[in-house]
mmCIF file of N, CA and C in Angstrom:
data_model
loop_
_atom_site.group_PDB
_atom_site.id
_atom_site.type_symbol
_atom_site.label_atom_id
_atom_site.label_comp_id
_atom_site.label_asym_id
_atom_site.label_seq_id
_atom_site.Cartn_x
_atom_site.Cartn_y
_atom_site.Cartn_z
ATOM 1 N N UNK A 185 17.027 20.473 18.632
ATOM 2 C CA UNK A 185 16.239 19.476 17.904
ATOM 3 C C UNK A 185 16.837 18.080 18.112
ATOM 4 N N UNK A 186 15.956 17.106 18.229
ATOM 5 C CA UNK A 186 16.399 15.727 18.324
ATOM 6 C C UNK A 186 16.797 15.217 16.951
ATOM 7 N N UNK A 187 17.759 14.309 16.937
ATOM 8 C CA UNK A 187 18.151 13.703 15.670
ATOM 9 C C UNK A 187 17.021 12.824 15.161
ATOM 10 N N UNK A 188 16.811 12.851 13.859
ATOM 11 C CA UNK A 188 15.799 12.022 13.205
ATOM 12 C C UNK A 188 16.428 11.351 11.992
ATOM 13 N N UNK A 189 15.952 10.152 11.712
ATOM 14 C CA UNK A 189 16.447 9.357 10.592
ATOM 15 C C UNK A 189 15.238 8.873 9.800
ATOM 16 N N UNK A 190 15.428 8.648 8.511
ATOM 17 C CA UNK A 190 14.324 8.178 7.682
ATOM 18 C C UNK A 190 14.809 7.193 6.642
ATOM 19 N N UNK A 191 13.900 6.360 6.217
ATOM 20 C CA UNK A 191 14.115 5.485 5.065
ATOM 21 C C UNK A 191 12.757 5.064 4.543
ATOM 22 N N UNK A 192 12.743 4.459 3.371
ATOM 23 C CA UNK A 192 11.509 4.015 2.729
ATOM 24 C C UNK A 192 11.482 2.493 2.737
ATOM 25 N N UNK A 193 10.359 1.932 3.152
ATOM 26 C CA UNK A 193 10.155 0.494 3.024
ATOM 27 C C UNK A 193 9.794 0.245 1.564
ATOM 28 N N UNK A 194 10.760 -0.207 0.795
ATOM 29 C CA UNK A 194 10.561 -0.368 -0.638
ATOM 30 C C UNK A 194 9.668 -1.557 -0.981
ATOM 31 N N UNK A 195 9.428 -2.414 -0.018
ATOM 32 C CA UNK A 195 8.520 -3.544 -0.239
ATOM 33 C C UNK A 195 7.063 -3.078 -0.270
ATOM 34 N N UNK A 196 6.761 -1.986 0.436
ATOM 35 C CA UNK A 196 5.378 -1.518 0.502
ATOM 36 C C UNK A 196 5.127 -0.237 -0.297
ATOM 37 N N UNK A 197 6.193 0.392 -0.788
ATOM 38 C CA UNK A 197 6.056 1.626 -1.575
ATOM 39 C C UNK A 197 5.240 1.340 -2.838
ATOM 40 N N UNK A 198 4.274 2.213 -3.110
ATOM 41 C CA UNK A 198 3.415 2.039 -4.290
ATOM 42 C C UNK A 198 3.765 3.007 -5.420
ATOM 43 N N UNK A 199 4.901 3.683 -5.289
ATOM 44 C CA UNK A 199 5.399 4.570 -6.348
ATOM 45 C C UNK A 199 4.413 5.678 -6.702
ATOM 46 N N UNK A 200 3.793 6.270 -5.687
ATOM 47 C CA UNK A 200 2.782 7.304 -5.943
ATOM 48 C C UNK A 200 3.389 8.691 -6.162
ATOM 49 N N UNK A 201 4.612 8.914 -5.676
ATOM 50 C CA UNK A 201 5.270 10.196 -5.878
ATOM 51 C C UNK A 201 5.042 11.232 -4.792
ATOM 52 N N UNK A 202 4.248 10.913 -3.778
ATOM 53 C CA UNK A 202 3.933 11.893 -2.730
ATOM 54 C C UNK A 202 5.172 12.353 -1.969
ATOM 55 N N UNK A 203 6.103 11.461 -1.725
ATOM 56 C CA UNK A 203 7.286 11.853 -0.949
ATOM 57 C C UNK A 203 8.149 12.849 -1.726
ATOM 58 N N UNK A 204 8.307 12.617 -3.011
ATOM 59 C CA UNK A 204 9.101 13.526 -3.829
ATOM 60 C C UNK A 204 8.472 14.892 -3.987
ATOM 61 N N UNK A 205 7.161 14.950 -3.934
ATOM 62 C CA UNK A 205 6.469 16.239 -4.000
ATOM 63 C C UNK A 205 6.724 17.030 -2.719
ATOM 64 N N UNK A 206 6.670 16.351 -1.581
ATOM 65 C CA UNK A 206 6.854 17.012 -0.289
ATOM 66 C C UNK A 206 8.311 17.306 0.042
ATOM 67 N N UNK A 207 9.200 16.404 -0.325
ATOM 68 C CA UNK A 207 10.616 16.548 0.052
ATOM 69 C C UNK A 207 11.518 16.144 -1.120
ATOM 70 N N UNK A 208 11.527 16.942 -2.187
ATOM 71 C CA UNK A 208 12.277 16.565 -3.390
ATOM 72 C C UNK A 208 13.797 16.533 -3.212
ATOM 73 N N UNK A 209 14.302 17.153 -2.167
ATOM 74 C CA UNK A 209 15.750 17.121 -1.928
ATOM 75 C C UNK A 209 16.155 15.960 -1.027
ATOM 76 N N UNK A 210 15.176 15.182 -0.588
ATOM 77 C CA UNK A 210 15.450 14.029 0.274
ATOM 78 C C UNK A 210 15.117 12.719 -0.438
ATOM 79 N N UNK A 211 13.984 12.680 -1.149
ATOM 80 C CA UNK A 211 13.527 11.442 -1.773
ATOM 81 C C UNK A 211 13.712 11.471 -3.283
ATOM 82 N N UNK A 212 14.059 10.324 -3.824
ATOM 83 C CA UNK A 212 14.166 10.142 -5.266
ATOM 84 C C UNK A 212 13.568 8.782 -5.585
ATOM 85 N N UNK A 213 13.616 8.381 -6.844
ATOM 86 C CA UNK A 213 12.979 7.148 -7.286
ATOM 87 C C UNK A 213 13.933 6.318 -8.123
ATOM 88 N N UNK A 214 13.827 4.990 -7.964
ATOM 89 C CA UNK A 214 14.642 4.106 -8.796
ATOM 90 C C UNK A 214 13.964 3.937 -10.157
ATOM 91 N N UNK A 215 14.516 3.084 -11.006
ATOM 92 C CA UNK A 215 14.000 2.923 -12.361
ATOM 93 C C UNK A 215 12.570 2.381 -12.405
ATOM 94 N N UNK A 216 12.110 1.767 -11.309
ATOM 95 C CA UNK A 216 10.743 1.263 -11.249
ATOM 96 C C UNK A 216 9.790 2.253 -10.584
ATOM 97 N N UNK A 217 10.310 3.424 -10.198
ATOM 98 C CA UNK A 217 9.481 4.431 -9.550
ATOM 99 C C UNK A 217 9.362 4.278 -8.046
ATOM 100 N N UNK A 218 10.083 3.317 -7.482
ATOM 101 C CA UNK A 218 10.054 3.079 -6.037
ATOM 102 C C UNK A 218 10.960 4.109 -5.358
ATOM 103 N N UNK A 219 10.450 4.695 -4.286
ATOM 104 C CA UNK A 219 11.167 5.766 -3.602
ATOM 105 C C UNK A 219 12.339 5.246 -2.775
ATOM 106 N N UNK A 220 13.323 6.124 -2.593
ATOM 107 C CA UNK A 220 14.430 5.879 -1.674
ATOM 108 C C UNK A 220 14.920 7.217 -1.145
ATOM 109 N N UNK A 221 15.648 7.169 -0.030
ATOM 110 C CA UNK A 221 16.201 8.373 0.586
ATOM 111 C C UNK A 221 17.581 8.629 -0.015
ATOM 112 N N UNK A 222 17.754 9.798 -0.607
ATOM 113 C CA UNK A 222 19.016 10.135 -1.255
ATOM 114 C C UNK A 222 20.147 10.407 -0.270
ATOM 115 N N UNK A 223 19.828 10.784 0.958
ATOM 116 C CA UNK A 223 20.859 11.156 1.924
ATOM 117 C C UNK A 223 21.874 10.039 2.154
ATOM 118 N N UNK A 224 21.394 8.792 2.115
ATOM 119 C CA UNK A 224 22.281 7.664 2.414
ATOM 120 C C UNK A 224 21.882 6.407 1.644
ATOM 121 N N UNK A 225 21.312 6.614 0.463
ATOM 122 C CA UNK A 225 20.879 5.502 -0.386
ATOM 123 C C UNK A 225 19.909 4.569 0.330
ATOM 124 N N UNK A 226 19.045 5.166 1.154
ATOM 125 C CA UNK A 226 17.944 4.485 1.843
ATOM 126 C C UNK A 226 18.398 3.600 3.009
ATOM 127 N N UNK A 227 19.586 3.849 3.531
ATOM 128 C CA UNK A 227 20.047 3.062 4.676
ATOM 129 C C UNK A 227 19.381 3.489 5.982
ATOM 130 N N UNK A 228 19.013 4.763 6.070
ATOM 131 C CA UNK A 228 18.409 5.255 7.300
ATOM 132 C C UNK A 228 19.412 5.469 8.412
ATOM 133 N N UNK A 229 20.657 5.736 8.029
ATOM 134 C CA UNK A 229 21.725 5.913 9.020
ATOM 135 C C UNK A 229 22.281 7.336 9.053
ATOM 136 N N UNK A 230 21.816 8.186 8.155
ATOM 137 C CA UNK A 230 22.255 9.578 8.108
ATOM 138 C C UNK A 230 21.165 10.465 8.697
ATOM 139 N N UNK A 231 21.552 11.326 9.600
ATOM 140 C CA UNK A 231 20.598 12.234 10.243
ATOM 141 C C UNK A 231 19.951 13.139 9.203
ATOM 142 N N UNK A 232 18.643 13.339 9.335
ATOM 143 C CA UNK A 232 17.933 14.267 8.454
ATOM 144 C C UNK A 232 18.398 15.682 8.788
ATOM 145 N N UNK A 233 18.931 16.417 7.816
ATOM 146 C CA UNK A 233 19.319 17.802 8.080
ATOM 147 C C UNK A 233 18.112 18.614 8.562
ATOM 148 N N UNK A 234 18.347 19.479 9.517
ATOM 149 C CA UNK A 234 17.266 20.253 10.138
ATOM 150 C C UNK A 234 16.397 20.976 9.118
ATOM 151 N N UNK A 235 17.001 21.500 8.056
ATOM 152 C CA UNK A 235 16.233 22.263 7.067
ATOM 153 C C UNK A 235 15.251 21.378 6.280
ATOM 154 N N UNK A 236 15.388 20.044 6.358
ATOM 155 C CA UNK A 236 14.491 19.138 5.641
ATOM 156 C C UNK A 236 13.495 18.422 6.552
ATOM 157 N N UNK A 237 13.585 18.634 7.856
ATOM 158 C CA UNK A 237 12.744 17.882 8.787
ATOM 159 C C UNK A 237 11.246 18.086 8.536
ATOM 160 N N UNK A 238 10.810 19.305 8.319
ATOM 161 C CA UNK A 238 9.386 19.563 8.080
ATOM 162 C C UNK A 238 8.920 18.915 6.778
ATOM 163 N N UNK A 239 9.752 18.960 5.741
ATOM 164 C CA UNK A 239 9.403 18.345 4.463
ATOM 165 C C UNK A 239 9.283 16.832 4.601
ATOM 166 N N UNK A 240 10.210 16.218 5.336
ATOM 167 C CA UNK A 240 10.171 14.765 5.544
ATOM 168 C C UNK A 240 8.931 14.393 6.354
ATOM 169 N N UNK A 241 8.596 15.185 7.359
ATOM 170 C CA UNK A 241 7.395 14.920 8.149
ATOM 171 C C UNK A 241 6.145 15.012 7.267
ATOM 172 N N UNK A 242 6.086 15.998 6.393
ATOM 173 C CA UNK A 242 4.950 16.124 5.471
ATOM 174 C C UNK A 242 4.868 14.903 4.555
ATOM 175 N N UNK A 243 6.010 14.443 4.052
ATOM 176 C CA UNK A 243 6.035 13.248 3.203
ATOM 177 C C UNK A 243 5.555 12.026 3.982
ATOM 178 N N UNK A 244 6.013 11.897 5.204
ATOM 179 C CA UNK A 244 5.607 10.793 6.087
ATOM 180 C C UNK A 244 4.084 10.796 6.282
ATOM 181 N N UNK A 245 3.527 11.952 6.569
ATOM 182 C CA UNK A 245 2.089 12.061 6.816
ATOM 183 C C UNK A 245 1.255 11.832 5.558
ATOM 184 N N UNK A 246 1.799 12.182 4.390
ATOM 185 C CA UNK A 246 1.065 12.048 3.128
ATOM 186 C C UNK A 246 1.242 10.690 2.442
ATOM 187 N N UNK A 247 2.149 9.859 2.933
ATOM 188 C CA UNK A 247 2.429 8.578 2.278
ATOM 189 C C UNK A 247 1.235 7.629 2.451
ATOM 190 N N UNK A 248 0.521 7.305 1.359
ATOM 191 C CA UNK A 248 -0.681 6.472 1.484
ATOM 192 C C UNK A 248 -0.402 5.025 1.872
ATOM 193 N N UNK A 249 0.812 4.546 1.638
ATOM 194 C CA UNK A 249 1.143 3.156 1.971
ATOM 195 C C UNK A 249 1.931 3.040 3.274
ATOM 196 N N UNK A 250 2.140 4.192 3.945
ATOM 197 C CA UNK A 250 2.907 4.243 5.200
ATOM 198 C C UNK A 250 4.301 3.620 5.043
ATOM 199 N N UNK A 251 4.898 3.835 3.879
ATOM 200 C CA UNK A 251 6.210 3.267 3.580
ATOM 201 C C UNK A 251 7.364 4.108 4.097
ATOM 202 N N UNK A 252 7.124 5.372 4.367
ATOM 203 C CA UNK A 252 8.177 6.229 4.901
ATOM 204 C C UNK A 252 8.257 5.999 6.403
ATOM 205 N N UNK A 253 9.441 5.677 6.844
ATOM 206 C CA UNK A 253 9.678 5.410 8.259
ATOM 207 C C UNK A 253 10.556 6.521 8.828
ATOM 208 N N UNK A 254 10.245 6.950 10.043
ATOM 209 C CA UNK A 254 11.033 7.958 10.743
ATOM 210 C C UNK A 254 11.368 7.404 12.113
ATOM 211 N N UNK A 255 12.612 7.615 12.541
ATOM 212 C CA UNK A 255 13.053 7.098 13.826
ATOM 213 C C UNK A 255 13.959 8.110 14.521
ATOM 214 N N UNK A 256 14.011 8.009 15.848
ATOM 215 C CA UNK A 256 14.950 8.818 16.624
ATOM 216 C C UNK A 256 16.349 8.221 16.595
ATOM 217 N N UNK A 257 16.461 6.993 16.127
ATOM 218 C CA UNK A 257 17.743 6.276 16.080
ATOM 219 C C UNK A 257 18.003 5.806 14.659
ATOM 220 N N UNK A 258 19.274 5.626 14.309
ATOM 221 C CA UNK A 258 19.578 5.100 12.974
ATOM 222 C C UNK A 258 18.952 3.712 12.791
ATOM 223 N N UNK A 259 18.518 3.436 11.582
ATOM 224 C CA UNK A 259 18.004 2.116 11.254
ATOM 225 C C UNK A 259 19.173 1.165 11.084
ATOM 226 N N UNK A 260 18.904 -0.124 11.169
ATOM 227 C CA UNK A 260 19.937 -1.097 10.840
ATOM 228 C C UNK A 260 20.241 -0.931 9.361
ATOM 229 N N UNK A 261 21.502 -1.040 9.012
ATOM 230 C CA UNK A 261 21.910 -0.842 7.621
ATOM 231 C C UNK A 261 21.328 -1.929 6.732
ATOM 232 N N UNK A 262 20.837 -1.501 5.591
ATOM 233 C CA UNK A 262 20.299 -2.428 4.604
ATOM 234 C C UNK A 262 21.144 -2.296 3.352
ATOM 235 N N UNK A 263 21.719 -3.385 2.939
ATOM 236 C CA UNK A 263 22.572 -3.400 1.758
ATOM 237 C C UNK A 263 21.826 -4.100 0.634
ATOM 238 N N UNK A 264 21.754 -3.454 -0.500
ATOM 239 C CA UNK A 264 21.102 -4.048 -1.656
ATOM 240 C C UNK A 264 22.080 -5.017 -2.309
ATOM 241 N N UNK A 265 21.703 -6.285 -2.409
ATOM 242 C CA UNK A 265 22.575 -7.296 -2.989
ATOM 243 C C UNK A 265 22.232 -7.506 -4.455
ATOM 244 N N UNK A 266 20.980 -7.727 -4.719
ATOM 245 C CA UNK A 266 20.484 -7.860 -6.080
ATOM 246 C C UNK A 266 19.298 -6.924 -6.209
ATOM 247 N N UNK A 267 18.771 -6.818 -7.377
ATOM 248 C CA UNK A 267 17.666 -5.896 -7.610
ATOM 249 C C UNK A 267 16.484 -6.169 -6.692
ATOM 250 N N UNK A 268 16.210 -7.424 -6.379
ATOM 251 C CA UNK A 268 15.049 -7.756 -5.573
ATOM 252 C C UNK A 268 15.413 -8.469 -4.267
ATOM 253 N N UNK A 269 16.666 -8.519 -3.901
ATOM 254 C CA UNK A 269 17.106 -9.197 -2.678
ATOM 255 C C UNK A 269 17.917 -8.229 -1.829
ATOM 256 N N UNK A 270 17.858 -8.404 -0.521
ATOM 257 C CA UNK A 270 18.668 -7.568 0.366
ATOM 258 C C UNK A 270 18.926 -8.329 1.647
ATOM 259 N N UNK A 271 19.885 -7.832 2.418
ATOM 260 C CA UNK A 271 20.143 -8.408 3.723
ATOM 261 C C UNK A 271 20.547 -7.291 4.665
ATOM 262 N N UNK A 272 20.507 -7.573 5.945
ATOM 263 C CA UNK A 272 20.813 -6.573 6.956
ATOM 264 C C UNK A 272 22.169 -6.857 7.570
ATOM 265 N N UNK A 273 22.928 -5.813 7.872
ATOM 266 C CA UNK A 273 24.210 -5.932 8.581
ATOM 267 C C UNK A 273 23.967 -6.041 10.056
#
């Protein structure tokens, strides 16, 4: 299997809950209901474990806002600075 990485674009997430239904061991929600990837706090730098790949793909396909991103390569690290601000390393 090829390595896969995922993260949620929290700017476009509509807090619908579809990702958590499909992959509850991968996705969780912050206090506002916005999704994030638990594997690496939404950095997109940790490989999706093989046993979760199908669940993550289902979440990706069911996401109505297309906020779940999947890549063959790690994403650039995103560090949360303030509740509504962030920057990239």
